[in-house]
């Protein structure tokens, strides 16, 4: 196992790291062994992202499966057209709240890794606990399974095959994520170029859906008028929709959060962004604002052409039904779902790119077994090992659930633990704001004052905290209709699994920091330094612990 040595303020160890480790060894009566390995991590400027690249890395993760698939579950949960649309607006507002929180943290701690860095900065005791909990969530649940499955199902739909979930669709999903991981590993520059191109493409698809929706509202469709906007805010119950209560609304919001997820994607790769302050403050609001408008208008388009019962039971293929009802069932209309599948591919490319960087950061800090492997940039100057770890977890989650309502389960499982993480990040930022002191003083806790380049209004942080706490707690409340198996599995499965994964991180922390050092009598210390050329260097040292 490995330990990462940090200075007392939570930042990376100072440049004179050898003296620092020798001093720590003397204090603990330990013997410091030889340097085991030194790894350098440097990307040239041609690999770093500017404003355009940052916009597309956010767009590509936000616009993936969600908007083409989850509107069916949102309406099924609420039974109301008007409330469904309002939930999408609320989702956009909450996304902007979260974006502001992440901008404040990201510009104050401009390093790849996202919330891992933010939790470490706030929750310093017990040491490494917050990092281990987040590592468990990021590695075990940071998968691309939902988007890969949707890719497979849209490809089959475009080919005129079955609409239901099947292992054929999952096999195509395996090919999708495998292609994305191999491309980022072997030809990383082409991986970035491809998800930039697909970012433009998927915006064009959404604009096409929005335009077609306005045409459907004007009567240009091949089905009778569904009249979904008559008495739009009435709450109805029908075949497959309505009557779920608080549990159903929390699930609907979780699915909307999933559809908007990706607004934080640039924070995961901040070390690969040029001039983070200027780039993020322009790119992130531009991407999130544009996506919010497109999402609301796309939902209006779906309601303009799809009857309520069909919409509620369409699962992943919402956009496919929309194209059929507007353009018919010919070859031209069949090609449109293939374009949606390409949008899903862009999302898989963006997610694998970002999550692999988080896995690599965990390896750099010595948080994982075989940390040097996961931190490596060999052999193609890309995080190939970290990408493989992301691929492995995605394949397991993609293939393990039996055919059926797997997509909704995967979406909820992917999104739910993030509500807990977001709650702790928001609570931590509130703490930093309340502890703030003038720049020439220290806080009452002995911390350096919190003086970020971007400051979030306190009520915005509180709103973000309360909403995430709601999403974390309500899924444990049974559905109002008493149907515990309404989604094809017990209602409590995904919150129990999500919380279990977070608790597994705490168990790992106890083994890693307490049990194994006591049994083995040594530890590996990972030191992160930046040399005079600005190149990040991580050194791993073997430290034998025994009483002198």
CSV table of N, CA and C in Angstrom, one decimal, residues 3-110:
chain,number,residue,atom,x,y,z
A,3,UNK,N,1.3,5.6,0.9
A,3,UNK,CA,0.8,6.8,1.6
A,3,UNK,C,1.3,8.0,0.8
A,4,UNK,N,0.5,9.1,0.8
A,4,UNK,CA,1.0,10.3,0.2
A,4,UNK,C,1.2,11.3,1.3
A,5,UNK,N,2.5,11.8,1.3
A,5,UNK,CA,2.9,12.7,2.3
A,5,UNK,C,2.5,14.2,1.9
A,6,UNK,N,1.7,14.9,2.7
A,6,UNK,CA,1.3,16.2,2.5
A,6,UNK,C,1.8,17.1,3.6
A,7,UNK,N,1.9,18.4,3.3
A,7,UNK,CA,2.2,19.4,4.3
A,7,UNK,C,0.9,19.6,5.1
A,8,UNK,N,1.0,20.4,6.2
A,8,UNK,CA,-0.1,20.5,7.1
A,8,UNK,C,-1.2,21.3,6.6
A,9,UNK,N,-1.0,22.1,5.6
A,9,UNK,CA,-2.2,22.9,5.0
A,9,UNK,C,-2.9,22.1,3.9
A,10,UNK,N,-2.5,20.9,3.7
A,10,UNK,CA,-3.3,20.1,2.8
A,10,UNK,C,-2.8,20.2,1.3
A,11,UNK,N,-1.8,21.0,1.1
A,11,UNK,CA,-1.3,21.1,-0.3
A,11,UNK,C,-0.2,20.1,-0.5
A,12,UNK,N,0.4,20.0,-1.7
A,12,UNK,CA,1.5,19.1,-2.0
A,12,UNK,C,2.7,19.4,-1.1
A,13,UNK,N,3.5,18.4,-0.9
A,13,UNK,CA,4.7,18.5,-0.1
A,13,UNK,C,5.6,19.6,-0.7
A,14,UNK,N,6.4,20.3,0.1
A,14,UNK,CA,7.3,21.4,-0.5
A,14,UNK,C,8.3,20.8,-1.3
A,15,UNK,N,9.0,21.6,-2.1
A,15,UNK,CA,10.0,21.2,-3.1
A,15,UNK,C,11.1,20.4,-2.4
A,16,UNK,N,11.6,20.8,-1.2
A,16,UNK,CA,12.7,20.1,-0.6
A,16,UNK,C,12.1,18.9,0.2
A,17,UNK,N,11.5,18.0,-0.6
A,17,UNK,CA,10.8,16.9,-0.1
A,17,UNK,C,11.6,15.9,0.7
A,18,UNK,N,12.9,15.7,0.3
A,18,UNK,CA,13.8,14.8,0.9
A,18,UNK,C,14.0,15.1,2.4
A,19,UNK,N,14.3,16.5,2.6
A,19,UNK,CA,14.4,16.9,4.0
A,19,UNK,C,13.1,16.7,4.8
A,20,UNK,N,12.0,16.9,4.1
A,20,UNK,CA,10.7,16.8,4.8
A,20,UNK,C,10.5,15.3,5.3
A,21,UNK,N,10.8,14.4,4.4
A,21,UNK,CA,10.6,13.0,4.7
A,21,UNK,C,11.6,12.5,5.8
A,22,UNK,N,12.8,13.0,5.7
A,22,UNK,CA,13.8,12.7,6.7
A,22,UNK,C,13.4,13.2,8.1
A,23,UNK,N,12.8,14.4,8.1
A,23,UNK,CA,12.4,14.9,9.4
A,23,UNK,C,11.2,14.1,10.0
A,24,UNK,N,10.2,13.7,9.1
A,24,UNK,CA,9.1,12.9,9.5
A,24,UNK,C,9.6,11.5,10.0
A,25,UNK,N,10.6,11.0,9.3
A,25,UNK,CA,11.2,9.7,9.7
A,25,UNK,C,11.8,9.8,11.1
A,26,UNK,N,12.5,10.9,11.4
A,26,UNK,CA,13.2,11.0,12.7
A,26,UNK,C,12.1,11.1,13.8
A,27,UNK,N,11.0,11.8,13.5
A,27,UNK,CA,10.0,12.0,14.5
A,27,UNK,C,9.3,10.7,14.8
A,28,UNK,N,9.2,9.8,13.8
A,28,UNK,CA,8.6,8.5,14.1
A,28,UNK,C,9.5,7.3,14.4
A,29,UNK,N,10.8,7.6,14.5
A,29,UNK,CA,11.8,6.6,14.7
A,29,UNK,C,11.7,5.5,13.6
A,30,UNK,N,11.7,6.0,12.4
A,30,UNK,CA,11.6,5.1,11.2
A,30,UNK,C,12.9,5.2,10.4
A,31,UNK,N,13.1,4.2,9.6
A,31,UNK,CA,14.2,4.1,8.7
A,31,UNK,C,13.7,4.4,7.3
A,32,UNK,N,14.3,5.4,6.6
A,32,UNK,CA,13.9,5.7,5.2
A,32,UNK,C,14.7,4.9,4.2
A,33,UNK,N,14.1,4.2,3.4
A,33,UNK,CA,14.8,3.3,2.4
A,33,UNK,C,15.1,4.1,1.1
A,34,UNK,N,15.5,3.4,0.1
A,34,UNK,CA,15.9,4.0,-1.2
A,34,UNK,C,14.7,4.5,-1.9
A,35,UNK,N,14.9,5.4,-2.9
A,35,UNK,CA,13.9,5.8,-3.8
A,35,UNK,C,13.5,4.6,-4.7
A,36,UNK,N,12.2,4.3,-4.6
A,36,UNK,CA,11.7,3.2,-5.4
A,36,UNK,C,11.5,3.5,-6.9
A,37,UNK,N,11.0,4.7,-7.1
A,37,UNK,CA,10.7,5.0,-8.5
A,37,UNK,C,10.4,6.5,-8.6
A,38,UNK,N,10.7,7.2,-9.7
A,38,UNK,CA,10.4,8.6,-9.9
A,38,UNK,C,9.6,8.7,-11.2
A,39,UNK,N,8.5,9.3,-11.2
A,39,UNK,CA,7.7,9.5,-12.4
A,39,UNK,C,7.4,10.9,-12.7
A,40,UNK,N,7.6,11.3,-13.9
A,40,UNK,CA,7.3,12.7,-14.3
A,40,UNK,C,6.0,12.8,-15.1
A,41,UNK,N,5.3,13.8,-14.9
A,41,UNK,CA,4.0,14.0,-15.6
A,41,UNK,C,3.9,15.4,-16.2
A,42,UNK,N,4.1,15.4,-17.5
A,42,UNK,CA,4.1,16.7,-18.2
A,42,UNK,C,3.4,16.5,-19.5
A,43,UNK,N,2.5,17.5,-19.8
A,43,UNK,CA,1.9,17.5,-21.1
A,43,UNK,C,2.3,18.8,-21.8
A,44,UNK,N,2.7,18.7,-23.1
A,44,UNK,CA,3.0,19.9,-23.8
A,44,UNK,C,1.8,20.8,-24.1
A,45,UNK,N,2.1,22.0,-24.4
A,45,UNK,CA,1.0,23.0,-24.6
A,45,UNK,C,0.0,22.6,-25.7
A,46,UNK,N,0.5,21.8,-26.7
A,46,UNK,CA,-0.4,21.4,-27.7
A,46,UNK,C,-1.5,20.4,-27.2
A,47,UNK,N,-1.3,19.8,-26.1
A,47,UNK,CA,-2.2,18.9,-25.5
A,47,UNK,C,-3.2,19.6,-24.5
A,48,UNK,N,-2.9,20.8,-24.2
A,48,UNK,CA,-3.8,21.5,-23.2
A,48,UNK,C,-5.0,22.1,-23.9
A,49,UNK,N,-6.0,22.3,-23.1
A,49,UNK,CA,-7.3,22.7,-23.7
A,49,UNK,C,-7.5,24.2,-23.5
A,50,UNK,N,-8.0,24.9,-24.5
A,50,UNK,CA,-8.3,26.3,-24.4
A,50,UNK,C,-9.8,26.4,-24.2
A,51,UNK,N,-10.4,27.6,-24.5
A,51,UNK,CA,-11.8,27.8,-24.2
A,51,UNK,C,-12.7,26.8,-25.1
A,52,UNK,N,-12.4,26.7,-26.3
A,52,UNK,CA,-13.1,25.8,-27.2
A,52,UNK,C,-13.1,24.4,-26.7
A,53,UNK,N,-11.9,23.9,-26.4
A,53,UNK,CA,-11.7,22.5,-25.9
A,53,UNK,C,-12.5,22.3,-24.5
A,54,UNK,N,-12.4,23.3,-23.7
A,54,UNK,CA,-13.1,23.2,-22.4
A,54,UNK,C,-14.6,23.2,-22.6
A,55,UNK,N,-15.1,24.0,-23.5
A,55,UNK,CA,-16.6,24.0,-23.8
A,55,UNK,C,-17.0,22.6,-24.2
A,56,UNK,N,-16.2,22.0,-25.1
A,56,UNK,CA,-16.6,20.7,-25.7
A,56,UNK,C,-16.4,19.6,-24.7
A,57,UNK,N,-15.4,19.7,-23.8
A,57,UNK,CA,-15.3,18.6,-22.8
A,57,UNK,C,-16.4,18.6,-21.8
A,58,UNK,N,-17.0,19.8,-21.6
A,58,UNK,CA,-18.2,19.9,-20.8
A,58,UNK,C,-19.4,19.5,-21.6
A,59,UNK,N,-19.6,20.0,-22.8
A,59,UNK,CA,-20.8,19.6,-23.6
A,59,UNK,C,-20.8,18.1,-23.9
A,60,UNK,N,-19.7,17.5,-24.1
A,60,UNK,CA,-19.7,16.1,-24.5
A,60,UNK,C,-20.1,15.2,-23.4
A,61,UNK,N,-19.8,15.6,-22.1
A,61,UNK,CA,-20.3,14.8,-21.0
A,61,UNK,C,-21.7,15.1,-20.7
A,62,UNK,N,-22.1,16.4,-20.8
A,62,UNK,CA,-23.5,16.8,-20.5
A,62,UNK,C,-24.5,16.2,-21.5
A,63,UNK,N,-24.2,16.4,-22.8
A,63,UNK,CA,-25.1,15.9,-23.8
A,63,UNK,C,-24.7,14.5,-24.2
A,64,UNK,N,-25.3,13.5,-23.6
A,64,UNK,CA,-25.0,12.2,-23.9
A,64,UNK,C,-26.2,11.4,-24.0
A,65,UNK,N,-26.4,10.4,-23.2
A,65,UNK,CA,-27.6,9.6,-23.2
A,65,UNK,C,-28.8,10.4,-22.6
A,66,UNK,N,-28.6,11.2,-21.6
A,66,UNK,CA,-29.7,11.7,-20.8
A,66,UNK,C,-30.8,12.3,-21.5
A,67,UNK,N,-30.6,13.3,-22.3
A,67,UNK,CA,-31.7,14.1,-22.9
A,67,UNK,C,-32.4,13.3,-24.0
A,68,UNK,N,-31.7,12.2,-24.5
A,68,UNK,CA,-32.3,11.4,-25.5
A,68,UNK,C,-33.0,10.2,-24.9
A,69,UNK,N,-32.9,10.0,-23.6
A,69,UNK,CA,-33.4,8.8,-23.0
A,69,UNK,C,-34.3,9.0,-21.7
A,70,UNK,N,-33.8,9.9,-20.8
A,70,UNK,CA,-34.4,10.0,-19.5
A,70,UNK,C,-35.8,10.8,-19.5
A,71,UNK,N,-36.1,11.6,-20.5
A,71,UNK,CA,-37.4,12.3,-20.4
A,71,UNK,C,-38.6,11.3,-20.1
A,72,UNK,N,-38.5,10.1,-20.6
A,72,UNK,CA,-39.6,9.1,-20.3
A,72,UNK,C,-39.7,8.8,-18.8
A,73,UNK,N,-38.6,8.6,-18.1
A,73,UNK,CA,-38.7,8.4,-16.7
A,73,UNK,C,-39.2,9.6,-15.9
A,74,UNK,N,-38.8,10.8,-16.4
A,74,UNK,CA,-39.3,12.0,-15.7
A,74,UNK,C,-40.8,12.1,-15.7
A,75,UNK,N,-41.3,11.9,-16.9
A,75,UNK,CA,-42.8,12.0,-17.1
A,75,UNK,C,-43.5,10.9,-16.3
A,76,UNK,N,-42.9,9.7,-16.4
A,76,UNK,CA,-43.5,8.5,-15.7
A,76,UNK,C,-43.6,8.8,-14.2
A,77,UNK,N,-42.6,9.5,-13.7
A,77,UNK,CA,-42.6,9.7,-12.2
A,77,UNK,C,-43.6,10.8,-11.8
A,78,UNK,N,-43.8,11.8,-12.6
A,78,UNK,CA,-44.6,13.0,-12.3
A,78,UNK,C,-46.1,12.9,-12.8
A,79,UNK,N,-46.3,12.3,-14.0
A,79,UNK,CA,-47.6,12.2,-14.5
A,79,UNK,C,-48.1,13.6,-15.0
A,80,UNK,N,-47.2,14.6,-15.1
A,80,UNK,CA,-47.6,15.9,-15.5
A,80,UNK,C,-46.6,16.5,-16.5
A,81,UNK,N,-47.1,17.0,-17.6
A,81,UNK,CA,-46.2,17.6,-18.6
A,81,UNK,C,-45.6,18.9,-18.1
A,82,UNK,N,-46.4,19.7,-17.4
A,82,UNK,CA,-45.9,21.0,-16.9
A,82,UNK,C,-44.9,20.8,-15.8
A,83,UNK,N,-45.1,19.9,-14.9
A,83,UNK,CA,-44.2,19.7,-13.8
A,83,UNK,C,-42.9,19.1,-14.3
A,84,UNK,N,-43.0,18.2,-15.3
A,84,UNK,CA,-41.8,17.6,-15.9
A,84,UNK,C,-40.9,18.7,-16.5
A,85,UNK,N,-41.5,19.6,-17.2
A,85,UNK,CA,-40.7,20.8,-17.8
A,85,UNK,C,-40.1,21.6,-16.7
A,86,UNK,N,-40.9,21.9,-15.6
A,86,UNK,CA,-40.4,22.7,-14.5
A,86,UNK,C,-39.2,22.0,-13.9
A,87,UNK,N,-39.2,20.7,-13.8
A,87,UNK,CA,-38.1,19.9,-13.2
A,87,UNK,C,-36.9,20.1,-14.0
A,88,UNK,N,-37.0,20.1,-15.3
A,88,UNK,CA,-35.8,20.4,-16.2
A,88,UNK,C,-35.3,21.8,-16.0
A,89,UNK,N,-36.1,22.7,-15.8
A,89,UNK,CA,-35.7,24.1,-15.5
A,89,UNK,C,-35.0,24.1,-14.1
A,90,UNK,N,-35.6,23.5,-13.1
A,90,UNK,CA,-34.9,23.4,-11.8
A,90,UNK,C,-33.6,22.7,-11.9
A,91,UNK,N,-33.5,21.7,-12.7
A,91,UNK,CA,-32.2,21.0,-12.9
A,91,UNK,C,-31.1,21.9,-13.5
A,92,UNK,N,-31.5,22.8,-14.4
A,92,UNK,CA,-30.6,23.7,-14.9
A,92,UNK,C,-30.1,24.7,-13.9
A,93,UNK,N,-31.1,25.2,-13.0
A,93,UNK,CA,-30.7,26.2,-12.0
A,93,UNK,C,-29.8,25.5,-11.0
A,94,UNK,N,-30.1,24.3,-10.6
A,94,UNK,CA,-29.2,23.6,-9.6
A,94,UNK,C,-27.8,23.3,-10.2
A,95,UNK,N,-27.8,23.1,-11.5
A,95,UNK,CA,-26.5,22.9,-12.2
A,95,UNK,C,-25.6,24.2,-12.1
A,96,UNK,N,-26.3,25.3,-12.3
A,96,UNK,CA,-25.5,26.6,-12.2
A,96,UNK,C,-25.0,26.8,-10.7
A,97,UNK,N,-25.9,26.4,-9.8
A,97,UNK,CA,-25.4,26.5,-8.4
A,97,UNK,C,-24.2,25.6,-8.1
A,98,UNK,N,-24.2,24.4,-8.6
A,98,UNK,CA,-23.1,23.5,-8.4
A,98,UNK,C,-21.9,24.0,-9.2
A,99,UNK,N,-22.1,24.6,-10.4
A,99,UNK,CA,-21.0,25.1,-11.2
A,99,UNK,C,-20.3,26.2,-10.5
A,100,UNK,N,-21.0,27.1,-9.8
A,100,UNK,CA,-20.4,28.2,-9.1
A,100,UNK,C,-19.5,27.7,-7.9
A,101,UNK,N,-20.0,26.6,-7.2
A,101,UNK,CA,-19.3,26.0,-6.1
A,101,UNK,C,-18.0,25.4,-6.7
A,102,UNK,N,-18.1,24.7,-7.8
A,102,UNK,CA,-16.9,24.1,-8.3
A,102,UNK,C,-15.9,25.1,-8.9
A,103,UNK,N,-16.4,26.2,-9.5
A,103,UNK,CA,-15.5,27.2,-9.9
A,103,UNK,C,-14.7,27.8,-8.8
A,104,UNK,N,-15.4,28.1,-7.7
A,104,UNK,CA,-14.6,28.6,-6.5
A,104,UNK,C,-13.5,27.7,-6.1
A,105,UNK,N,-13.9,26.4,-5.9
A,105,UNK,CA,-12.8,25.5,-5.5
A,105,UNK,C,-11.8,25.3,-6.5
A,106,UNK,N,-12.2,25.1,-7.8
A,106,UNK,CA,-11.3,24.8,-8.9
A,106,UNK,C,-10.2,25.9,-9.1
A,107,UNK,N,-10.7,27.2,-9.1
A,107,UNK,CA,-9.8,28.3,-9.3
A,107,UNK,C,-8.9,28.6,-8.1
A,108,UNK,N,-9.3,28.1,-6.9
A,108,UNK,CA,-8.4,28.2,-5.7
A,108,UNK,C,-7.4,27.1,-5.6
A,109,UNK,N,-7.8,25.9,-6.2
A,109,UNK,CA,-7.0,24.7,-6.2
A,109,UNK,C,-6.9,24.2,-7.6
A,110,UNK,N,-6.1,24.8,-8.5
A,110,UNK,CA,-6.1,24.5,-9.9
A,110,UNK,C,-5.3,23.3,-10.2
